[in-house]
Coordinates of C-alpha atoms and ligand atoms in Angstrom, one line a residue:
M1 CA 93.4 86.3 157.3
E2 CA 96.6 86.0 157.9
D3 CA 97.0 82.7 155.7
K4 CA 95.1 84.5 152.7
K5 CA 98.0 86.9 153.4
R6 CA 100.4 84.9 153.5
L7 CA 99.4 82.9 150.8
E8 CA 99.3 86.0 148.7
E9 CA 102.9 86.8 149.4
F10 CA 103.4 83.2 148.2
E11 CA 102.0 83.7 145.3
A12 CA 103.9 86.3 144.4
R13 CA 106.7 85.2 145.1
I14 CA 106.3 81.8 143.2
Q15 CA 105.9 84.2 140.0
R16 CA 108.9 86.6 140.9
G17 CA 110.5 83.2 140.1
E18 CA 112.0 83.2 143.7
K19 CA 112.5 79.1 144.8
I20 CA 110.6 78.1 148.7
E21 CA 113.2 76.2 151.0
P22 CA 111.7 74.1 152.9
K23 CA 111.7 76.0 156.7
D24 CA 109.4 78.7 153.9
W25 CA 105.8 79.1 154.4
M26 CA 104.2 77.3 151.9
P27 CA 100.4 76.3 152.0
E28 CA 99.4 72.9 153.1
R29 CA 98.6 71.6 149.5
Y30 CA 101.8 72.9 147.2
R31 CA 103.6 70.9 150.7
K32 CA 101.5 67.6 149.9
Q33 CA 101.9 67.7 146.1
L34 CA 104.9 68.2 146.0
I35 CA 105.2 64.9 148.8
R36 CA 102.8 62.9 147.0
M37 CA 105.0 64.3 143.2
I38 CA 108.9 63.6 145.3
S39 CA 108.0 60.1 146.7
Q40 CA 106.6 58.5 143.4
H41 CA 109.6 60.1 141.8
A42 CA 111.4 57.7 143.8
H43 CA 109.9 54.5 144.1
S44 CA 110.0 54.7 140.0
E45 CA 113.5 55.3 140.4
V46 CA 113.9 52.3 141.9
V47 CA 111.5 49.4 140.7
G48 CA 113.1 51.3 137.9
M49 CA 116.2 49.4 138.6
L50 CA 114.3 46.0 138.4
P51 CA 113.8 45.5 134.1
E52 CA 116.9 46.4 133.9
G53 CA 118.5 44.5 136.3
N54 CA 117.2 41.6 135.3
W55 CA 119.8 41.7 132.4
I56 CA 123.0 42.2 133.9
T57 CA 123.7 39.1 134.7
R58 CA 123.3 38.2 130.8
A59 CA 125.4 41.9 128.8
P60 CA 127.0 40.7 125.4
S61 CA 129.7 42.3 126.0
L62 CA 132.1 43.5 129.4
R63 CA 131.9 47.0 128.4
R64 CA 127.6 46.2 128.6
K65 CA 128.0 45.2 131.0
L66 CA 130.3 47.8 133.3
V67 CA 127.9 50.7 131.4
L68 CA 124.8 48.4 132.5
L69 CA 126.1 48.6 136.1
A70 CA 127.0 51.8 136.2
K71 CA 123.6 53.0 134.6
V72 CA 121.4 50.7 136.9
Q73 CA 123.6 51.8 140.4
D74 CA 123.0 55.5 138.8
E75 CA 119.0 54.9 138.9
A76 CA 119.4 53.6 143.0
G77 CA 121.1 57.3 143.7
H78 CA 118.3 59.0 142.4
G79 CA 115.9 57.5 143.7
L80 CA 118.1 58.1 147.5
Y81 CA 118.4 61.8 146.3
L82 CA 114.6 62.1 145.9
Y83 CA 113.8 60.5 149.5
S84 CA 116.3 63.1 150.6
A85 CA 113.6 65.8 149.2
A86 CA 110.8 64.6 150.0
E87 CA 112.6 63.8 153.6
T88 CA 112.8 67.8 153.8
L89 CA 109.0 68.2 153.3
G90 CA 108.5 66.4 157.0
V91 CA 108.2 63.1 155.8
D92 CA 109.5 60.2 156.5
R93 CA 111.5 57.4 153.6
Q94 CA 110.1 54.4 155.9
E95 CA 107.3 56.0 155.5
L96 CA 106.9 56.7 151.9
I97 CA 108.8 53.2 151.0
E98 CA 105.4 51.6 153.4
Q99 CA 103.6 53.1 151.7
L100 CA 104.5 50.8 148.2
L101 CA 105.0 48.6 149.6
E102 CA 101.3 48.4 150.5
G103 CA 100.3 48.8 147.2
K104 CA 98.9 52.3 148.1
A105 CA 101.7 54.3 146.5
K106 CA 102.5 54.7 142.4
Y107 CA 105.2 54.5 140.6
S108 CA 105.7 55.2 137.1
N109 CA 103.2 52.5 134.6
I110 CA 107.0 52.4 132.5
F111 CA 108.7 50.3 134.8
N112 CA 105.3 47.7 135.0
Y113 CA 106.7 46.4 131.1
P114 CA 108.7 43.1 130.2
T115 CA 112.6 43.9 129.7
L116 CA 112.3 40.7 126.9
T117 CA 115.7 41.2 124.4
W118 CA 118.9 43.1 125.1
A119 CA 117.5 45.5 122.5
D120 CA 114.8 46.3 125.2
I121 CA 118.0 47.8 127.6
G122 CA 119.4 49.7 124.1
V123 CA 115.3 51.0 124.2
I124 CA 114.7 52.0 127.4
G125 CA 118.0 54.2 127.7
W126 CA 117.3 55.7 124.9
L127 CA 113.4 56.2 125.2
V128 CA 112.3 55.7 128.8
D129 CA 115.7 58.1 130.7
G130 CA 115.4 60.4 127.1
A131 CA 111.9 61.2 128.1
A132 CA 113.2 61.5 131.7
I133 CA 115.6 63.8 130.3
V134 CA 112.8 66.2 128.8
N135 CA 110.4 65.6 132.2
Q136 CA 113.2 66.5 134.9
T137 CA 115.3 68.9 132.3
M138 CA 111.6 71.1 132.8
L139 CA 111.8 70.2 136.3
A140 CA 115.0 71.9 137.4
K141 CA 113.7 74.6 137.0
S142 CA 110.6 73.6 139.9
S143 CA 109.7 75.8 142.4
Y144 CA 111.2 73.7 145.5
G145 CA 114.2 74.5 145.9
P146 CA 115.5 71.0 147.1
Y147 CA 113.5 69.0 143.9
S148 CA 115.2 71.6 141.1
R149 CA 118.4 70.5 142.5
A150 CA 117.7 67.7 142.6
M151 CA 117.8 67.4 138.9
I152 CA 120.1 69.5 137.9
R153 CA 122.8 66.6 139.4
I154 CA 120.4 63.6 138.2
C155 CA 119.3 64.5 134.6
K156 CA 123.7 64.9 134.3
E157 CA 123.4 60.8 134.8
E158 CA 120.0 60.5 132.8
N159 CA 121.8 62.0 129.9
F160 CA 124.6 59.0 130.3
H161 CA 121.8 57.2 130.4
K162 CA 120.5 58.4 127.2
R163 CA 123.7 57.5 125.1
Q164 CA 124.1 54.1 125.7
G165 CA 120.9 53.6 125.2
Y166 CA 121.1 54.8 121.9
E167 CA 123.9 53.7 121.4
I168 CA 122.7 50.0 121.7
V169 CA 120.1 50.9 120.1
A170 CA 122.1 51.9 116.4
T171 CA 124.8 49.5 117.0
M172 CA 122.0 46.7 116.7
A173 CA 119.8 48.5 114.2
K174 CA 123.2 48.8 111.8
G175 CA 124.0 44.9 112.6
T176 CA 122.3 41.5 111.4
P177 CA 118.6 41.5 110.1
E178 CA 117.9 39.5 113.5
Q179 CA 120.1 42.7 115.3
K180 CA 117.4 45.1 113.2
K181 CA 114.9 42.3 114.0
M182 CA 115.4 42.6 117.5
V183 CA 115.7 46.7 118.1
Q184 CA 112.9 47.1 115.9
D185 CA 110.4 44.5 117.9
A186 CA 111.5 46.6 120.8
V187 CA 110.9 50.0 119.9
N188 CA 107.2 48.6 119.0
R189 CA 106.8 47.3 122.5
W190 CA 108.2 50.1 123.9
W191 CA 107.3 53.8 121.8
W192 CA 103.6 53.9 123.3
P193 CA 104.3 53.3 127.1
S194 CA 106.8 55.9 127.0
L195 CA 104.8 58.3 125.7
M196 CA 102.6 57.3 128.9
M197 CA 104.9 58.5 131.4
F198 CA 104.2 62.0 130.5
G199 CA 100.9 61.0 132.2
P200 CA 97.6 61.8 131.2
H201 CA 96.3 65.0 128.6
D202 CA 96.3 67.5 129.9
T203 CA 92.5 68.7 130.0
D204 CA 92.6 64.7 132.3
S205 CA 95.0 66.1 134.6
P206 CA 93.8 66.4 138.0
N207 CA 96.8 67.7 139.1
S208 CA 98.3 69.9 136.6
G209 CA 96.5 73.2 137.5
E210 CA 98.0 73.6 140.7
L211 CA 101.8 72.1 139.6
L212 CA 101.3 74.8 137.2
R213 CA 100.5 77.6 139.6
W214 CA 102.4 77.3 142.0
K215 CA 105.2 76.0 138.6
V216 CA 106.4 72.8 140.5
K217 CA 106.1 72.1 136.8
T218 CA 106.1 75.0 133.8
K219 CA 104.8 72.8 131.1
T220 CA 101.6 71.0 130.7
N221 CA 102.3 66.9 130.0
D222 CA 101.4 67.8 126.5
E223 CA 103.1 69.8 125.6
L224 CA 106.2 67.3 127.3
R225 CA 104.9 64.9 125.3
Q226 CA 105.4 66.9 122.0
R227 CA 108.7 68.1 122.6
F228 CA 110.4 64.4 122.9
V229 CA 107.5 63.0 120.3
N230 CA 109.8 65.7 118.0
L231 CA 113.1 64.3 120.0
T232 CA 113.0 60.6 119.4
V233 CA 111.4 60.5 116.0
P234 CA 114.4 61.7 113.9
Q235 CA 116.7 59.9 115.9
A236 CA 114.5 56.4 115.5
H237 CA 115.1 57.1 110.6
A238 CA 118.5 58.2 111.8
V239 CA 119.4 54.7 112.5
G240 CA 116.6 53.1 110.4
L241 CA 114.3 52.8 112.4
T242 CA 110.7 52.8 112.6
I243 CA 107.4 54.6 114.7
P244 CA 105.0 52.5 115.6
D245 CA 102.4 54.8 115.0
P246 CA 100.7 55.0 111.1
D247 CA 99.2 58.3 112.3
L248 CA 102.8 59.6 112.8
K249 CA 103.0 62.4 110.2
Y250 CA 105.5 65.6 109.9
N251 CA 103.4 69.0 109.7
P252 CA 106.4 71.7 108.8
E253 CA 104.1 75.2 109.9
T254 CA 104.4 73.5 113.5
G255 CA 107.4 71.3 113.5
N256 CA 106.1 69.3 114.9
W257 CA 105.5 65.6 114.3
E258 CA 101.8 64.9 114.9
F259 CA 100.5 61.2 116.7
G260 CA 98.6 59.2 117.3
E261 CA 96.1 58.8 120.3
I262 CA 96.6 56.4 123.4
D263 CA 95.3 53.9 124.6
W264 CA 94.6 55.7 127.2
D265 CA 92.4 52.2 129.0
E266 CA 95.6 50.5 129.0
F267 CA 97.2 53.8 130.6
W268 CA 94.5 53.0 133.6
R269 CA 94.8 49.6 133.9
V270 CA 98.2 49.4 134.3
I271 CA 98.0 52.0 136.8
K272 CA 95.6 49.8 138.8
G273 CA 98.0 47.6 138.8
D274 CA 96.6 45.4 135.6
G275 CA 99.9 45.6 133.5
P276 CA 102.5 42.5 132.0
C277 CA 104.4 42.8 135.2
N278 CA 102.9 44.8 138.5
R279 CA 102.9 41.8 140.3
E280 CA 106.3 40.7 139.3
R281 CA 107.9 43.9 140.4
M282 CA 106.1 44.7 143.4
R283 CA 107.2 40.8 144.7
A284 CA 110.7 41.6 143.8
R285 CA 110.7 45.5 145.5
R286 CA 109.1 43.6 148.9
K287 CA 112.2 40.7 148.6
A288 CA 114.7 43.3 148.1
H289 CA 113.1 44.8 151.2
E290 CA 113.1 41.7 153.4
E291 CA 116.5 40.5 152.4
G292 CA 118.1 44.0 152.5
A293 CA 116.7 44.2 156.8
W294 CA 119.8 43.4 158.0
V295 CA 121.8 46.5 156.7
R296 CA 119.3 48.7 157.9
E297 CA 119.2 47.0 161.7
A298 CA 122.9 47.8 161.6
A299 CA 122.5 51.0 160.2
A300 CA 120.5 52.4 162.9
A301 CA 122.4 50.2 166.1
Y302 CA 125.5 52.1 164.2
A303 CA 123.9 55.1 165.0
A304 CA 122.2 55.1 167.9
K305 CA 125.5 53.8 169.4
H306 CA 127.4 57.1 167.4
G307 CA 124.1 59.8 168.5
M308 CA 123.2 59.7 164.9
K309 CA 119.9 60.2 163.4
S310 CA 119.6 57.0 160.9
R311 CA 118.6 57.8 158.0
V312 CA 117.6 54.0 156.0
A313 CA 115.5 52.9 153.2
Ligands
3HC401 N1 103.1 56.1 135.8 C1 102.1 56.8 136.7 N2 101.2 57.0 137.6 C2 101.3 57.8 136.8 C3 101.6 58.5 134.8 C4 102.8 57.5 135.1 N3 103.0 57.9 133.9 N4 100.7 59.5 134.7 C5 100.3 59.9 135.4 N5 99.9 58.9 136.3 C6 98.8 59.3 137.1 C7 99.1 60.6 139.0 O1 100.4 60.5 139.9 C8 98.2 61.4 138.7 O2 97.5 59.8 140.2 P1 97.5 60.7 141.6 O3 96.7 62.1 142.0 O4 97.2 59.4 142.4 O5 99.4 60.8 141.8 C9 97.7 60.7 138.2 O6 98.2 60.0 137.4 C10 97.2 62.0 137.2 O7 98.1 62.9 136.3 P2 98.3 64.5 136.4 O8 98.7 64.6 135.1 O9 97.3 65.1 137.6 O10 100.1 64.5 137.3 P3 100.9 65.0 137.3 O11 101.0 66.1 136.9 O12 101.2 64.7 138.9 O13 101.2 63.8 136.3 C11 103.8 62.8 136.0 C12 102.3 63.0 135.8 C13 104.4 63.4 134.8 C14 104.9 61.3 136.7 C15 104.5 63.4 136.9 O14 103.9 63.8 138.5 C16 106.1 63.9 137.0 O15 106.8 64.6 136.4 N6 106.6 63.3 138.3 C17 107.8 63.5 138.9 C18 108.9 62.2 137.5 C19 108.5 61.5 137.0 O16 108.0 60.8 138.4 N7 108.9 60.4 136.5 C20 108.3 58.9 136.4 C21 109.7 58.3 135.7 S1 111.0 58.3 136.4 C22 112.4 58.1 135.9 O17 112.3 58.9 134.5 C23 113.8 57.1 136.5 C24 114.7 57.1 135.1 O18 115.7 57.4 135.5 C25 114.1 56.2 133.8

């Protein structure tokens, strides 16, 4: 009876648009959903550093190198920020990271694709961070206080990420024929995996019901995907690039760019571990974790000596 009354009060708070804070009563399912979502988001940010980090030593100019370094460092910060947000729900980041390293936790499958040329770095900033902005702008209104506040901070940096990517894309699209061919090839490889970032169709999304009811998400996967397509297609056309979708067509009545069907077999195959770079990414992530052990030990020793709690990832 007690919990029934508390659940009713919780649901009323959600409907009033109130923020739920760490010390507030919340249903166990709400807490578990948030841990699932925020930890995967944090894992995605850190694993997402790998494809781009691959090009830091090969950037075509000092300026491009500086900008890419700044972006990759931002992603590390986003990951640490989100692990801290997850810890407000009573989990320990070590436990979350161990789940990732043991292959028991998901991260966004977009990062299991290879970065074959410099143009990929521009297209990732433009499409992948662009998709992230659409999603994270919505999550900034999430009912869970620490997550929504983390999103507000992260979105500011994502905008820089997208703009630097689009600058690379526009520069190459207007460059030599080889550069234009290189950037169109990158768009052809990254377009459909970027659409997959928003998750399965609403009808195939087992988590969306609860997440929408409790306003963790306030838009569905398909609504966000459509918004991303509507924003991005004109940007491609503005620099003379084509979208690799023969079914793409503008509907003047709805204002939507209607698009073809996503290859959901590929989506689930990559999630299950059979993408182009899944093994390489996890090998690199485990190696980085092992090589960083001395930093964690030093931080823990310092914290113990000074009576502090050490939070090292
Ligand atoms: N990659 C990997 N797994 C995915 C996925 C994707 N693109 N899309 C969905 N899934 C998984 C879900 O995790 C879920 O599995 P689980 O129940 O075992 O966790 C299953 O597929 C079914 O999907 P649902 O739609 O039911 O799951 P959600 O409602 O959680 O929607 C989501 C998936 C859209 C990724 C949502 O979790 C979300 O918005 N997460 C927060 C944002 C985020 O994680 N973004 C990842 C990119 S990070 C990034 O963009 C960094 C930037 O700097 C580039």
